XYZ file of N, CA and C in Angstrom:
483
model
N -43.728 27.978 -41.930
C -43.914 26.727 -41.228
C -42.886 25.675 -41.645
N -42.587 25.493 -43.002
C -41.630 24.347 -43.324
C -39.680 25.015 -42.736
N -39.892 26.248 -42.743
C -39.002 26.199 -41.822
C -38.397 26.312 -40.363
N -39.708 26.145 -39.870
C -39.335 25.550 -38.313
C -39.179 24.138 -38.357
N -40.209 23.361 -39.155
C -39.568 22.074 -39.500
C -37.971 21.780 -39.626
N -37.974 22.673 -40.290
C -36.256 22.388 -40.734
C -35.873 22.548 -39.443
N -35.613 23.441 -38.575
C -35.246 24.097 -37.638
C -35.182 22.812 -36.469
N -36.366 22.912 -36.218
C -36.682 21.652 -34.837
C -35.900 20.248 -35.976
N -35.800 20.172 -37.011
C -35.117 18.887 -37.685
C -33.493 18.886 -37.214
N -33.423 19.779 -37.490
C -31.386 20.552 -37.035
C -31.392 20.011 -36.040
N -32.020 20.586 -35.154
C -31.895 20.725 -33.066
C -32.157 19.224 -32.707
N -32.994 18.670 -33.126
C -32.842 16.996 -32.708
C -31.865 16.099 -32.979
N -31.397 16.504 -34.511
C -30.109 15.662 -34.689
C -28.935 15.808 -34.277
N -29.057 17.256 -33.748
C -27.897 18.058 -32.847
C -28.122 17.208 -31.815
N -28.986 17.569 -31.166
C -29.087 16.855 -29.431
C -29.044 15.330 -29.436
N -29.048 14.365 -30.743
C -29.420 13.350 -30.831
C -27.820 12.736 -30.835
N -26.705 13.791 -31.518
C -25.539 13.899 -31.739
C -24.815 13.693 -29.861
N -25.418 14.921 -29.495
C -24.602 14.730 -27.624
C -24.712 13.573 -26.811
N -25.881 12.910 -27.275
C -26.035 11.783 -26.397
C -24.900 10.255 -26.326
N -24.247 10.812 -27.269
C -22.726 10.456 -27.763
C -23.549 8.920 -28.950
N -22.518 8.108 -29.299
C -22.406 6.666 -30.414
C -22.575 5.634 -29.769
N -23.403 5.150 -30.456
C -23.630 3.328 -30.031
C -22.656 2.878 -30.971
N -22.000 3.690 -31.869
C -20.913 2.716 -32.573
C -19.252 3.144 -32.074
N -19.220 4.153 -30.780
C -17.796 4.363 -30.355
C -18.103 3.246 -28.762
N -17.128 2.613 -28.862
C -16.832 1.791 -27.702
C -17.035 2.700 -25.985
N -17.715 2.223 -25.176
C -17.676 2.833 -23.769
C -16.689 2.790 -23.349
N -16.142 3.710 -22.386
C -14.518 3.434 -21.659
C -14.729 2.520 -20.656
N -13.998 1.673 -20.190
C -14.105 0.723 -19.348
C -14.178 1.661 -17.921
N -15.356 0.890 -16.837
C -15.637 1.664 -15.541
C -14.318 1.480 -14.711
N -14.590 2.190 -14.021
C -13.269 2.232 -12.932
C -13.771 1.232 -11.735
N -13.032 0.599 -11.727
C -13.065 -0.454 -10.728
C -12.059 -0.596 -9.414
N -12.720 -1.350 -8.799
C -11.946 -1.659 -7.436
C -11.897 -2.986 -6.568
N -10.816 -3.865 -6.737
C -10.804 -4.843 -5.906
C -11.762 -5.048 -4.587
N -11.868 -5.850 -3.750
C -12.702 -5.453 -2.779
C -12.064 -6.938 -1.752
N -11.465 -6.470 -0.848
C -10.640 -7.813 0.424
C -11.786 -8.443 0.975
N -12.024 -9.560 0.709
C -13.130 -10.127 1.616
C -12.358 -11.655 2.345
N -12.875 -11.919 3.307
C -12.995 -13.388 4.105
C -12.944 -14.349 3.272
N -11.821 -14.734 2.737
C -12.048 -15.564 1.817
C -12.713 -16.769 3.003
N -11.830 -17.154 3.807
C -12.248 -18.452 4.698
C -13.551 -18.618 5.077
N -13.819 -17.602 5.806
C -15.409 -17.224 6.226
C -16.423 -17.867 4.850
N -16.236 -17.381 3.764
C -16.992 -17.666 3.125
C -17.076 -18.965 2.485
N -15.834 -19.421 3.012
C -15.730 -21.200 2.634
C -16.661 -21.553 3.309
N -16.492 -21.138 4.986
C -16.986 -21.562 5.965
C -18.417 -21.868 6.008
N -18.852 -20.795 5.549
C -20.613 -20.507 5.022
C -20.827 -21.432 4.062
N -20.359 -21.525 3.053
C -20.999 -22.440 1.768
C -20.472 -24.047 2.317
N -19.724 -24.090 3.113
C -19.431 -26.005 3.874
C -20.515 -26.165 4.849
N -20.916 -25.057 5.379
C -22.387 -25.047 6.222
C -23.600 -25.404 5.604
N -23.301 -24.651 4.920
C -24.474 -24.850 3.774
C -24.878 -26.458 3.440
N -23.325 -26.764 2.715
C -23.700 -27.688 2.005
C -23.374 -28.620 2.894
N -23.242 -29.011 4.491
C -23.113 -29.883 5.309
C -25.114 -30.136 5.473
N -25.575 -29.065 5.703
C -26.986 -28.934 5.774
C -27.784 -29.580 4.848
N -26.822 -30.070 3.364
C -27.745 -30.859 2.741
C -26.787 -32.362 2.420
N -25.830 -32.876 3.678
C -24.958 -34.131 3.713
C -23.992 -33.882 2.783
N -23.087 -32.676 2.507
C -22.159 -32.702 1.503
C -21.070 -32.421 2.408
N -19.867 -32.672 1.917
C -18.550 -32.257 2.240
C -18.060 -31.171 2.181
N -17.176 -30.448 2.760
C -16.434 -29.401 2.683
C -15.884 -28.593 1.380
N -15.889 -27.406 1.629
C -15.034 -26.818 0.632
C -13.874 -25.966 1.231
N -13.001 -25.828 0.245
C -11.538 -25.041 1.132
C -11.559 -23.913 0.405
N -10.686 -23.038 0.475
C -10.164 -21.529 -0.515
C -9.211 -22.199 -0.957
N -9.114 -21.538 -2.563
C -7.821 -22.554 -3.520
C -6.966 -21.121 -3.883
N -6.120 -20.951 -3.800
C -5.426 -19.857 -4.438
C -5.601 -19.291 -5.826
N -5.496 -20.381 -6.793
C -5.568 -20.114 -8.298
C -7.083 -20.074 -8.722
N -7.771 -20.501 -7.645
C -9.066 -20.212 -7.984
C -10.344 -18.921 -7.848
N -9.579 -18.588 -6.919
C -9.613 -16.761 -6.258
C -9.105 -16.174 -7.224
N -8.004 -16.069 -8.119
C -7.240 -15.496 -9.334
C -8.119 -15.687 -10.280
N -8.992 -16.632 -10.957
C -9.970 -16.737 -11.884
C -10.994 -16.108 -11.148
N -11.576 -16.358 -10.137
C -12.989 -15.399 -9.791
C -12.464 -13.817 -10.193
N -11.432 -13.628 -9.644
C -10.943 -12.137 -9.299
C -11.092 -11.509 -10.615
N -10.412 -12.721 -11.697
C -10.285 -11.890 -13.103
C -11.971 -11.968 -13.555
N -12.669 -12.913 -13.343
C -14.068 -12.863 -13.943
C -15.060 -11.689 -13.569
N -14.847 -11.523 -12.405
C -15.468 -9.931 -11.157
C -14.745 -9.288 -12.028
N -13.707 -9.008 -12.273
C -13.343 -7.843 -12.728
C -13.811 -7.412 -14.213
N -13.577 -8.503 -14.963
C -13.818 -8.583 -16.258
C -15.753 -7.824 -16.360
N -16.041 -8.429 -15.634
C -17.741 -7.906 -15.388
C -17.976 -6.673 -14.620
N -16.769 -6.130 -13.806
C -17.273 -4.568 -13.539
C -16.595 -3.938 -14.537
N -15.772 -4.137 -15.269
C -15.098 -3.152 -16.217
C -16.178 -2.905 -16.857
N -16.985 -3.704 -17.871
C -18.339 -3.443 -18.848
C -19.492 -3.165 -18.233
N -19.416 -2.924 -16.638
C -20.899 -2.944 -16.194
C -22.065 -4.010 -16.175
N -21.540 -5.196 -16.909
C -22.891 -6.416 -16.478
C -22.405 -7.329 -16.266
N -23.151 -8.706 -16.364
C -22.631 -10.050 -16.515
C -22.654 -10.644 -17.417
N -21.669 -11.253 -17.545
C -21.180 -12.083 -18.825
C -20.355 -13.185 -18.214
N -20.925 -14.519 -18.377
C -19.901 -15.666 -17.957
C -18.747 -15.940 -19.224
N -18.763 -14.787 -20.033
C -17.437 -14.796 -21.229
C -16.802 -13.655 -21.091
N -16.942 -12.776 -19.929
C -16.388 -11.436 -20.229
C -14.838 -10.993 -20.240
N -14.434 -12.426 -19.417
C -12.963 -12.498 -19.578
C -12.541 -13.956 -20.271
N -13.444 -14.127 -21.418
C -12.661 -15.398 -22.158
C -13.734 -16.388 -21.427
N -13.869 -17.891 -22.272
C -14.474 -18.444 -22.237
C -14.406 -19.164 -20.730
N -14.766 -20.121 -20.208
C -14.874 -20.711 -18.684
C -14.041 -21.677 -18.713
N -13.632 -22.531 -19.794
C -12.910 -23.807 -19.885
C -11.166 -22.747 -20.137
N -11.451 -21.966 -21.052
C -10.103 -21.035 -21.002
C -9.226 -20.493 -19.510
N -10.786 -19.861 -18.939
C -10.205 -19.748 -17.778
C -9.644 -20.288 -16.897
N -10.294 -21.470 -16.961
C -10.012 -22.866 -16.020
C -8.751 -23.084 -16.245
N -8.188 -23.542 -17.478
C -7.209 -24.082 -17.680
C -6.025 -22.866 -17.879
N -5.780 -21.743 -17.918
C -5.049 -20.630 -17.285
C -4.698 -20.631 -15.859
N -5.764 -21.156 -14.872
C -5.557 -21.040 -13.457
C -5.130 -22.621 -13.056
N -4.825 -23.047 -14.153
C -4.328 -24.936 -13.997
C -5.166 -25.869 -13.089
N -6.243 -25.459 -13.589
C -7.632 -26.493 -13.386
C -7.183 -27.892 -14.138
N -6.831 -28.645 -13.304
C -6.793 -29.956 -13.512
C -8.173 -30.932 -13.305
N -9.639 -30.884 -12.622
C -10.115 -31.058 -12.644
C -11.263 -31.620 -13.283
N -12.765 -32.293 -13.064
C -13.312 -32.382 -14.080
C -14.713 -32.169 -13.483
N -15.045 -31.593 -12.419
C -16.144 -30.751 -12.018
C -15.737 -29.410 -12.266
N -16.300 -28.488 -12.733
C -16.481 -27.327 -12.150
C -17.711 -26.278 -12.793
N -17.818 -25.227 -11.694
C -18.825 -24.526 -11.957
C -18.939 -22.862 -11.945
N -19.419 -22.407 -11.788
C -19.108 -20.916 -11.715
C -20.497 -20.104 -11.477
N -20.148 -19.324 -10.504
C -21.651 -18.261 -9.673
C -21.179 -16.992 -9.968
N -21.976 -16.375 -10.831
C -22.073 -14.507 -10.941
C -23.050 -14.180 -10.171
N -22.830 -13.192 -9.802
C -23.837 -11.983 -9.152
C -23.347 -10.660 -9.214
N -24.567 -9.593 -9.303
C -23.969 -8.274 -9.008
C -25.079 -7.354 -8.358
N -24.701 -6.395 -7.888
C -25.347 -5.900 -7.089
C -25.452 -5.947 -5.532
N -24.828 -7.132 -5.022
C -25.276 -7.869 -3.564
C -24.222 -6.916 -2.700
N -24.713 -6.631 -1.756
C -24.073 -5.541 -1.047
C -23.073 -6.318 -0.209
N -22.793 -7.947 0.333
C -22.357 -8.348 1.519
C -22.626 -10.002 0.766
N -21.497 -10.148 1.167
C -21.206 -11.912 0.970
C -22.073 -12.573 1.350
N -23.160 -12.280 2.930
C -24.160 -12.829 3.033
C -25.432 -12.889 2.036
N -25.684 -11.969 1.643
C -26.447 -11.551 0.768
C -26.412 -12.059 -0.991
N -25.082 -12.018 -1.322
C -24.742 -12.905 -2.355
C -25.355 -14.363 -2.185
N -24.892 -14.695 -1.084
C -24.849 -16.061 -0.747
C -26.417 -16.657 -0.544
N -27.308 -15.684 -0.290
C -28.541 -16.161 -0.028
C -29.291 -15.760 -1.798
N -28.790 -14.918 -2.153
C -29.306 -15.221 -3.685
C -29.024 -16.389 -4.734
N -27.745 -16.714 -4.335
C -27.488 -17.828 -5.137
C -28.127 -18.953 -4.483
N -28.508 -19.404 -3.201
C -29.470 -20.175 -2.583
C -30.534 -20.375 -3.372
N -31.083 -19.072 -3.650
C -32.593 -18.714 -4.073
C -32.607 -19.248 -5.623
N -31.540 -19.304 -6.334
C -31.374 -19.570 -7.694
C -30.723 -21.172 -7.952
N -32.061 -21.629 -8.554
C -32.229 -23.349 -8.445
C -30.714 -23.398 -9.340
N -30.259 -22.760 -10.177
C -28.896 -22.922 -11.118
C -27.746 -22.787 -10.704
N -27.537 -21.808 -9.611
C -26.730 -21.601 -8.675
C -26.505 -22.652 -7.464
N -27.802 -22.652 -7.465
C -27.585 -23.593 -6.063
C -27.348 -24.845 -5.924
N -27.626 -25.419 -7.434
C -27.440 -26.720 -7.832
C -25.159 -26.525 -8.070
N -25.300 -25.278 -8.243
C -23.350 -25.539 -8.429
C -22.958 -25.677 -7.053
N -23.523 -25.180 -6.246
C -23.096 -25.161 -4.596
C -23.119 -26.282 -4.415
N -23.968 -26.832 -4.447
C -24.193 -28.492 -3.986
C -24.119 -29.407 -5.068
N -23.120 -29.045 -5.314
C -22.164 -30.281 -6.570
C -21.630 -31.506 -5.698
N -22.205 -32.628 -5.613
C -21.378 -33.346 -4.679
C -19.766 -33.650 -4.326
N -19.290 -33.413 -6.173
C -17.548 -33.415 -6.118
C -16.770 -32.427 -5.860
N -17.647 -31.693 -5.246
C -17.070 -29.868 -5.209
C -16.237 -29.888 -4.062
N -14.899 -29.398 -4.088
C -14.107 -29.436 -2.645
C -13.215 -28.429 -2.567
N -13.086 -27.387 -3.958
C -12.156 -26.207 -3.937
C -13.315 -24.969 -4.206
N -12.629 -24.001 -4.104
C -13.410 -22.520 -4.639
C -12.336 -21.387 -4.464
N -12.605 -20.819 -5.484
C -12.588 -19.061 -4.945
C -13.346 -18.045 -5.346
N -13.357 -17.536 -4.936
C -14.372 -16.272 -4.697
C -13.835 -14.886 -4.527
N -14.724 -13.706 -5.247
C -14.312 -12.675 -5.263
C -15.116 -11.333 -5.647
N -14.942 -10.285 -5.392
C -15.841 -9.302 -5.634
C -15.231 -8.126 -5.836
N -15.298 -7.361 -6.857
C -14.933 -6.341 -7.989
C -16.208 -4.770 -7.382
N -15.813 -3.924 -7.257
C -16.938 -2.672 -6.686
C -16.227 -1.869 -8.075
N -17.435 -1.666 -9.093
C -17.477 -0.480 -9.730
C -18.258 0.473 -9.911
N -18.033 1.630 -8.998
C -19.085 2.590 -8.509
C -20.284 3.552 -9.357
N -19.378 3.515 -10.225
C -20.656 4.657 -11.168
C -21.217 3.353 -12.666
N -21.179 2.019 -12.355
C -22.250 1.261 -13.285
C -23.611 0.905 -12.845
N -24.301 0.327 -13.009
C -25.471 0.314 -12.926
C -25.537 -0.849 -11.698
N -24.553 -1.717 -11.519
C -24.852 -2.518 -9.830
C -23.751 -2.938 -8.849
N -22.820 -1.763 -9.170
C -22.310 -1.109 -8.401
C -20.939 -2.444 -7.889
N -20.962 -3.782 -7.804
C -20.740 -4.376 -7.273
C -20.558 -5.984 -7.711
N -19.701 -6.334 -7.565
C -19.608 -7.926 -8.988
C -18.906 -8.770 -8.383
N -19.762 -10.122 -8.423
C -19.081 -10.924 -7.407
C -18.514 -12.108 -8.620
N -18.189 -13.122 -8.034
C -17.485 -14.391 -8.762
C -17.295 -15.490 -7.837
N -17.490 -16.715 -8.590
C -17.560 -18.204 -7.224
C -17.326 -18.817 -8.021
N -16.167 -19.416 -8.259
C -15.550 -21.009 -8.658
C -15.428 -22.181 -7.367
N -15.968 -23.173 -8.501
C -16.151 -24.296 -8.020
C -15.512 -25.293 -8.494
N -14.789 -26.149 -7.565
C -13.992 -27.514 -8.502
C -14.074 -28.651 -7.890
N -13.565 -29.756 -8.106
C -13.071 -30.668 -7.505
C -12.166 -31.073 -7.030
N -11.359 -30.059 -7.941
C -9.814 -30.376 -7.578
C -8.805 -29.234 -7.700
């Protein structure tokens, strides 16, 4: 008897062995840009926020370049992290955020910009960045990495300027 103990003791630490290390680093997921409407989706969130007496927002170039790197930064590891590519004020000021509003919307999982867009609605924290009254730039962006757990990673900067 004490040596099947032993035995079934071997075989678990064996099999306990395949399930690979929580102390070797994961390889980063394979990811994929994803072309969306940038305008369209201005279009939607100036709707939005016309619906509650706010002003417009435009697509900013350098601000699509920070969403893009933040989406990405968050499908490479599979979750969200508003630090996953460096802190938010870092980022900002890399993409020459001159500004002194700004804000920032993660999501993952959302299959369709509409769908993003109505979750961050739904999220009093989110939705309070949408309807920033000094808000008049953005970009936006979404990262698809297929074999993590939500498949799909969006990003929304917000500025003033």
């Amino acid at each position: 008897m004490p040596r099947l103990r032993l035995v079934l003791l071997a075989a678990s630490l064996t099999l306990a062995g395949c399930s690979g290390s929580a102390l070797l680093p994961s390889p980063d997921a394979v990811t994929s840009p994803v072309v969306l409407d940038e305008a369209a989706a201005a279009a939607a969130i100036s709707r939005y926020r016309a619906s509650h007496g706010l002003g417009p927002v435009v697509i900013d170039s350098s601000l699509i370049r920070a969403a893009s790197l933040q989406a990405q930064a968050n499908a490479r590891v599979g979750r969200l992290s508003h630090e996953a590519a460096g802190s938010f004020d870092a980022r900002l000021a890399r993409a020459g955020f001159a500004g002194r509003y700004a804000a920032e919307n993660l999501s993952a999982g959302a299959a369709t910009f509409d769908d993003v867009l109505r979750r961050w609605q739904a999220s009093p924290e989110h939705n309070r960045n949408m309807l920033m009254p000094q808000v008049r730039r953005i970009g936006i962006a979404r990262v698809d990495a297929p074999d993590t757990r939500y498949k799909r990673y969006w990003a929304l900067i917000l500025s003033d300027s």
